[in-house]
GROMACS .gro file of C-alpha atoms in nm:
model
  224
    1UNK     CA    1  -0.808   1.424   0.304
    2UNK     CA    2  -0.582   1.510   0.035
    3UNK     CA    3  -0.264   1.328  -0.045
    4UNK     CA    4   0.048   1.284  -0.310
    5UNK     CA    5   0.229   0.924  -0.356
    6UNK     CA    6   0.518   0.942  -0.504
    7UNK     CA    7   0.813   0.715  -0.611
    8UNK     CA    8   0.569   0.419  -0.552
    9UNK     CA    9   0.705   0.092  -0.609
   10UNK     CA   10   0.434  -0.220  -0.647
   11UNK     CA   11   0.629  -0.567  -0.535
   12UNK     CA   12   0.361  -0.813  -0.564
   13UNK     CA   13   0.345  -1.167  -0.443
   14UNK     CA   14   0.140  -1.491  -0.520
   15UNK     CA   15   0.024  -1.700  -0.219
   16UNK     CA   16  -0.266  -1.975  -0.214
   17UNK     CA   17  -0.608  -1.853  -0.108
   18UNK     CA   18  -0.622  -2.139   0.142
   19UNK     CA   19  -0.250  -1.968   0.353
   20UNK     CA   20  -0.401  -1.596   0.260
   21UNK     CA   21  -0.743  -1.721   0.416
   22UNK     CA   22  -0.568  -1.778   0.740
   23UNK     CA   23  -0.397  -1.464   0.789
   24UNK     CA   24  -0.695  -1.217   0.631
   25UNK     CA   25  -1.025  -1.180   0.879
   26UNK     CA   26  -1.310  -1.400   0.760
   27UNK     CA   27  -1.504  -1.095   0.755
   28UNK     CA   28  -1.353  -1.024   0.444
   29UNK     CA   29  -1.382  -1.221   0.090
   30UNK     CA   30  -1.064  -1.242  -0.053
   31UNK     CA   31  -1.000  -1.197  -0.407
   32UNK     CA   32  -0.818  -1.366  -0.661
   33UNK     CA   33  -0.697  -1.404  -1.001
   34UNK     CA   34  -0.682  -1.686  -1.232
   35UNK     CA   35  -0.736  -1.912  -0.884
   36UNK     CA   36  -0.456  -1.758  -0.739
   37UNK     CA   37  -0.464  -1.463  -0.420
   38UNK     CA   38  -0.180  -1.211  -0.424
   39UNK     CA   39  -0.004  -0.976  -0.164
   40UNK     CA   40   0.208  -0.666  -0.262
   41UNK     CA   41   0.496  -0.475  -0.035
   42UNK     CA   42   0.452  -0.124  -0.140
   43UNK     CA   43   0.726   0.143  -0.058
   44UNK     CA   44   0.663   0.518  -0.110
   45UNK     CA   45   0.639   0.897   0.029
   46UNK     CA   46   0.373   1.042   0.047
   47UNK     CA   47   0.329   1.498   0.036
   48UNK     CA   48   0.080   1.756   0.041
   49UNK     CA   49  -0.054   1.568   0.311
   50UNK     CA   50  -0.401   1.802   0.427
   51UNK     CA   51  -0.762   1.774   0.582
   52UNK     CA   52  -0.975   1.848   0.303
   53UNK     CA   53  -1.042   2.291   0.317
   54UNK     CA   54  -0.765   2.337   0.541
   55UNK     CA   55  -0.390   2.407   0.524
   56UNK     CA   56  -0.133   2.145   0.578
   57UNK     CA   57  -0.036   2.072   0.938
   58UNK     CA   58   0.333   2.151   0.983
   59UNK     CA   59   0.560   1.850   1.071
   60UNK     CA   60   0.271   1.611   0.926
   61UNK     CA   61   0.234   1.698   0.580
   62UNK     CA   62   0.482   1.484   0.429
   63UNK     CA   63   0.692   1.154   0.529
   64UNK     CA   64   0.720   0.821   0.387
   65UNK     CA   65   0.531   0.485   0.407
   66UNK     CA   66   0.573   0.087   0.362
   67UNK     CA   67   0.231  -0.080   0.344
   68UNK     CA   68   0.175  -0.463   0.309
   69UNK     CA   69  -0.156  -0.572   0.149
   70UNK     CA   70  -0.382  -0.836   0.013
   71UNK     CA   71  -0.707  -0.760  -0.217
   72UNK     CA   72  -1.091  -0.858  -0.113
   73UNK     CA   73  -1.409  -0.730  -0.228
   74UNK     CA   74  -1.740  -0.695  -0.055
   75UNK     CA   75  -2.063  -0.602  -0.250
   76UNK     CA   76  -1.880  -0.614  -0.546
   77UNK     CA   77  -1.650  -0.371  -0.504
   78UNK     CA   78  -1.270  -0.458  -0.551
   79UNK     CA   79  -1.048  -0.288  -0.240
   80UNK     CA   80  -0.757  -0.298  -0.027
   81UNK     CA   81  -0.671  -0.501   0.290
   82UNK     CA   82  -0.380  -0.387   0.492
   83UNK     CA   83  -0.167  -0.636   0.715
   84UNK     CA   84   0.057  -0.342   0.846
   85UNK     CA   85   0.173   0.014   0.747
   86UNK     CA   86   0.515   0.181   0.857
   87UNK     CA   87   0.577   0.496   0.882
   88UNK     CA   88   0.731   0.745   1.027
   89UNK     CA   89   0.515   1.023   1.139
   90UNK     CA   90   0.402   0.897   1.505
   91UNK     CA   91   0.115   1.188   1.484
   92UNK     CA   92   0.000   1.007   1.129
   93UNK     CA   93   0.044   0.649   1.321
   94UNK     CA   94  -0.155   0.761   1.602
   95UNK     CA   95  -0.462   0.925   1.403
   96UNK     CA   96  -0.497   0.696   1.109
   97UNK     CA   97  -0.508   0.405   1.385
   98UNK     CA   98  -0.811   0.590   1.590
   99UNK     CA   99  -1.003   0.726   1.249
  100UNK     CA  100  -0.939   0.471   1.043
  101UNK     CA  101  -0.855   0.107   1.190
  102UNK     CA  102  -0.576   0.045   1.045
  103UNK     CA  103  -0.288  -0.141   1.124
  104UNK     CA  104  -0.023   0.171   1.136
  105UNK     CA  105   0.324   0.128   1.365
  106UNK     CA  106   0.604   0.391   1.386
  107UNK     CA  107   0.932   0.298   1.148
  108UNK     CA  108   1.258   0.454   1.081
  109UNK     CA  109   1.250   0.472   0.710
  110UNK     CA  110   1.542   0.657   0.493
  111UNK     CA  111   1.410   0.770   0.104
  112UNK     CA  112   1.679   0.885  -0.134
  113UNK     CA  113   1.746   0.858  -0.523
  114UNK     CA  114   2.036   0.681  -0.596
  115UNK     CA  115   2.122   0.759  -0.961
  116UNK     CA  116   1.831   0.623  -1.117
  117UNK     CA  117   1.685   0.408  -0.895
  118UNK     CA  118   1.519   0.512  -0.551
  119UNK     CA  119   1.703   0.396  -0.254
  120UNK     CA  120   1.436   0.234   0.007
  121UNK     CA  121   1.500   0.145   0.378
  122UNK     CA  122   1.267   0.088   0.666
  123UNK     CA  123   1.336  -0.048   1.004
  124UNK     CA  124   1.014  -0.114   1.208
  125UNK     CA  125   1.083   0.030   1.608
  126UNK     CA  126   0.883  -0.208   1.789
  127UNK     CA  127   1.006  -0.556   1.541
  128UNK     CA  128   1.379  -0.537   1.446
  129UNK     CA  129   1.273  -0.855   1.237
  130UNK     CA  130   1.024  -0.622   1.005
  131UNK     CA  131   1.282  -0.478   0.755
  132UNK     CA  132   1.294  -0.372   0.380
  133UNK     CA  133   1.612  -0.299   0.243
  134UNK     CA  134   1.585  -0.217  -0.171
  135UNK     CA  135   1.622   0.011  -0.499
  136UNK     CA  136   1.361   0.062  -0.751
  137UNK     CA  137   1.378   0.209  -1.099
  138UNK     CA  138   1.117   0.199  -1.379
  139UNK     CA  139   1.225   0.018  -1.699
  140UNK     CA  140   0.946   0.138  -1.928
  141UNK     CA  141   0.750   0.397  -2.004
  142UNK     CA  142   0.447   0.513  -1.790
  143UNK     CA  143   0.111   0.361  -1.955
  144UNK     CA  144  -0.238   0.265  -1.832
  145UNK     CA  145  -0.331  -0.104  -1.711
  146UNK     CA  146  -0.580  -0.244  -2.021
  147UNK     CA  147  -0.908  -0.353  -1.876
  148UNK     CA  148  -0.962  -0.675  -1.725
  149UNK     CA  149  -0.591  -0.732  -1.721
  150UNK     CA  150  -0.384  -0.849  -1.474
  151UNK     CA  151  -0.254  -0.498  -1.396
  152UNK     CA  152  -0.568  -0.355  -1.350
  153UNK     CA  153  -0.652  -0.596  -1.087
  154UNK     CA  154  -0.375  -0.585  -0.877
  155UNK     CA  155  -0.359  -0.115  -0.892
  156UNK     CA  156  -0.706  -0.009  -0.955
  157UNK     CA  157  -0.851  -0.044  -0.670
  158UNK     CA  158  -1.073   0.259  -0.524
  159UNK     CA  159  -1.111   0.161  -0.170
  160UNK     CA  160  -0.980   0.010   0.119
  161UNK     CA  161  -1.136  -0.190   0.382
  162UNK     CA  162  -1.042  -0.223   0.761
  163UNK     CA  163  -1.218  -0.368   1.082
  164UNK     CA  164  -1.281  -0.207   1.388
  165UNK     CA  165  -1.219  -0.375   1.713
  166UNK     CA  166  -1.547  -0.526   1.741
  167UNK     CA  167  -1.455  -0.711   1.391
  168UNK     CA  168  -1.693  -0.493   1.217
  169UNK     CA  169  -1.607  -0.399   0.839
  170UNK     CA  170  -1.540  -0.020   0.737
  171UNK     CA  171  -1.507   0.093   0.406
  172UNK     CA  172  -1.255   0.427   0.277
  173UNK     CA  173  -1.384   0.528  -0.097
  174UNK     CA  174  -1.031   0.662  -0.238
  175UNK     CA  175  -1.063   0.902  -0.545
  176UNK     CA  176  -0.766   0.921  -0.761
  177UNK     CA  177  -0.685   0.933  -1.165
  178UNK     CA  178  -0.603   0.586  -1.289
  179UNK     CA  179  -0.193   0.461  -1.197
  180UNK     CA  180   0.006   0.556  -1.435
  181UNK     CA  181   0.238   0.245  -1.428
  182UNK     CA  182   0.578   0.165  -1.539
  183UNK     CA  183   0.779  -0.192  -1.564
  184UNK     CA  184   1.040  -0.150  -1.299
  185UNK     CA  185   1.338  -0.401  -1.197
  186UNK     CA  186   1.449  -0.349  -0.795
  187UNK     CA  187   1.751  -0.526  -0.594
  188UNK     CA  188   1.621  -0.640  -0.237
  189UNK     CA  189   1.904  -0.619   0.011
  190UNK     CA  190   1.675  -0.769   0.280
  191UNK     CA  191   1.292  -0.829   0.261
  192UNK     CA  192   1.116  -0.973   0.555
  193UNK     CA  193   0.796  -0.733   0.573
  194UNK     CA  194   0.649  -1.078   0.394
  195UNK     CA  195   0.780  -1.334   0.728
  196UNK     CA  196   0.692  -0.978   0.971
  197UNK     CA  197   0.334  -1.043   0.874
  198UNK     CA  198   0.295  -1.420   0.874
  199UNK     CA  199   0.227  -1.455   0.494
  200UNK     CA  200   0.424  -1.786   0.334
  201UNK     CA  201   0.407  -1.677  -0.051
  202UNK     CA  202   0.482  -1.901  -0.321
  203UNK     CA  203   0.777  -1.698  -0.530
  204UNK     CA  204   1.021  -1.468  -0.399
  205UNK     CA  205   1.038  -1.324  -0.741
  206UNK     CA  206   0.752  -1.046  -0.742
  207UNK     CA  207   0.576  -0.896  -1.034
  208UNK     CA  208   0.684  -0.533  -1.019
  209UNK     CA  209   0.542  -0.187  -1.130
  210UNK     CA  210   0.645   0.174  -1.040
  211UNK     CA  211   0.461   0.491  -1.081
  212UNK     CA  212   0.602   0.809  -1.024
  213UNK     CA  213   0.323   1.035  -0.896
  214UNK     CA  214  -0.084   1.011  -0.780
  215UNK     CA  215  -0.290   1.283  -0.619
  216UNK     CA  216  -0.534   1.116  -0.380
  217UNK     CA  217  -0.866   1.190  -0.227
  218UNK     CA  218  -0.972   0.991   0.099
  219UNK     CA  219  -1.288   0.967   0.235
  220UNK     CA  220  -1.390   0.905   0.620
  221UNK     CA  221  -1.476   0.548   0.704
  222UNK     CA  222  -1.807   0.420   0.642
  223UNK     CA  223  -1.969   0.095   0.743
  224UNK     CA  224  -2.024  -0.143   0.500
   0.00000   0.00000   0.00000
């Protein structure tokens, strides 16, 4: 599948491996950094939405999407867990959740630049209580994370990992040019994606990148 993310914002989270440990599936290692395990709320839109050789689906090739995450790694491979995704699309919702595993519910979510920030709001349909309310802009100019930094470990990240509902791990190789990240400052109306999902974090005050635009490759499931 082929995909572009755009107007991506990173809001990323510490929390203590021993509170992420009970809300992530033992069958996954978490990972960490510097002791510490983190969880990002990630608004975007995604476009150019396609099967891979074929022609984008009317009505399903482009609509936005709030993901909440945590990082683990199996066989030494650094990837993505998902707690939830929102989004709109209920054709998306109902797909990636048979093909993929993954957590996806249907949201009302409103995208729109404000000036120069991007104006982000999402209302989950089944939980009024799973709400983002914010504006993002970048502060910086775009540049790539330096490896073994801090950045890198928290964005580059090539796969992500989901269980089926035996419990069994999958793994989704994602191809994509490294992030090209910005600094970025954002004003949260209302955040409870964090409470939504039963993670207690230890700062309100997220470390916070942007990136404008990534074309994205996704591969089918495979077991792990």
């Amino acid at each position: 599948m082929k995909q572009t993310w755009n107007d991506l914002l990173f809001a990323h989270y510490p929390v203590k491996l021993e509170n992420l440990r009970n809300t992530v599936p033992d069958a996954l290692p978490l990972d960490s950094f510097d002791g510490m395990g983190w969880v990002s709320v990630v608004p975007f839109h995604m476009t150019g939405i396609r099967l891979r050789g074929l022609p984008p689906i009317p009505g399903t090739d482009r609509f936005p999407e709030l993901n909440v995450r945590t990082y683990v790694t199996i066989d030494d491979k650094p990837g993505v867990y998902f707690f939830s995704l929102d989004a709109t699309n209920w054709l998306a919702v109902k797909m990636a959740k048979m093909f993929y595993h993954l957590p996806y519910v249907q949201a009302e979510i409103q995208v729109k630049q404000a000036g120069d920030f991007i104006a982000y709001d999402s209302r989950r349909r089944s939980v009024a209580e799973a709400r983002l309310s914010c504006r993002y802009r970048p502060i910086s100019e775009p540049f790539l994370a330096v490896k073994g930094s801090f950045d890198e470990w928290l964005t580059e990240r090539y796969c992500l990992y989901a269980l089926n509902r035996a419990g069994v791990p999958f793994r989704c190789d994602i191809m994509h040019r490294p992030w090209p990240l910005q600094r970025a400052e954002a004003e949260f109306r209302l955040n409870s994606m964090l409470d939504a999902n039963g993670v207690p974090v230890e700062s309100g005050q997220p470390v916070l990148h942007v990136a404008k635009k990534l074309e994205v490759r996704i591969w089918p499931l495979i077991r792990t």
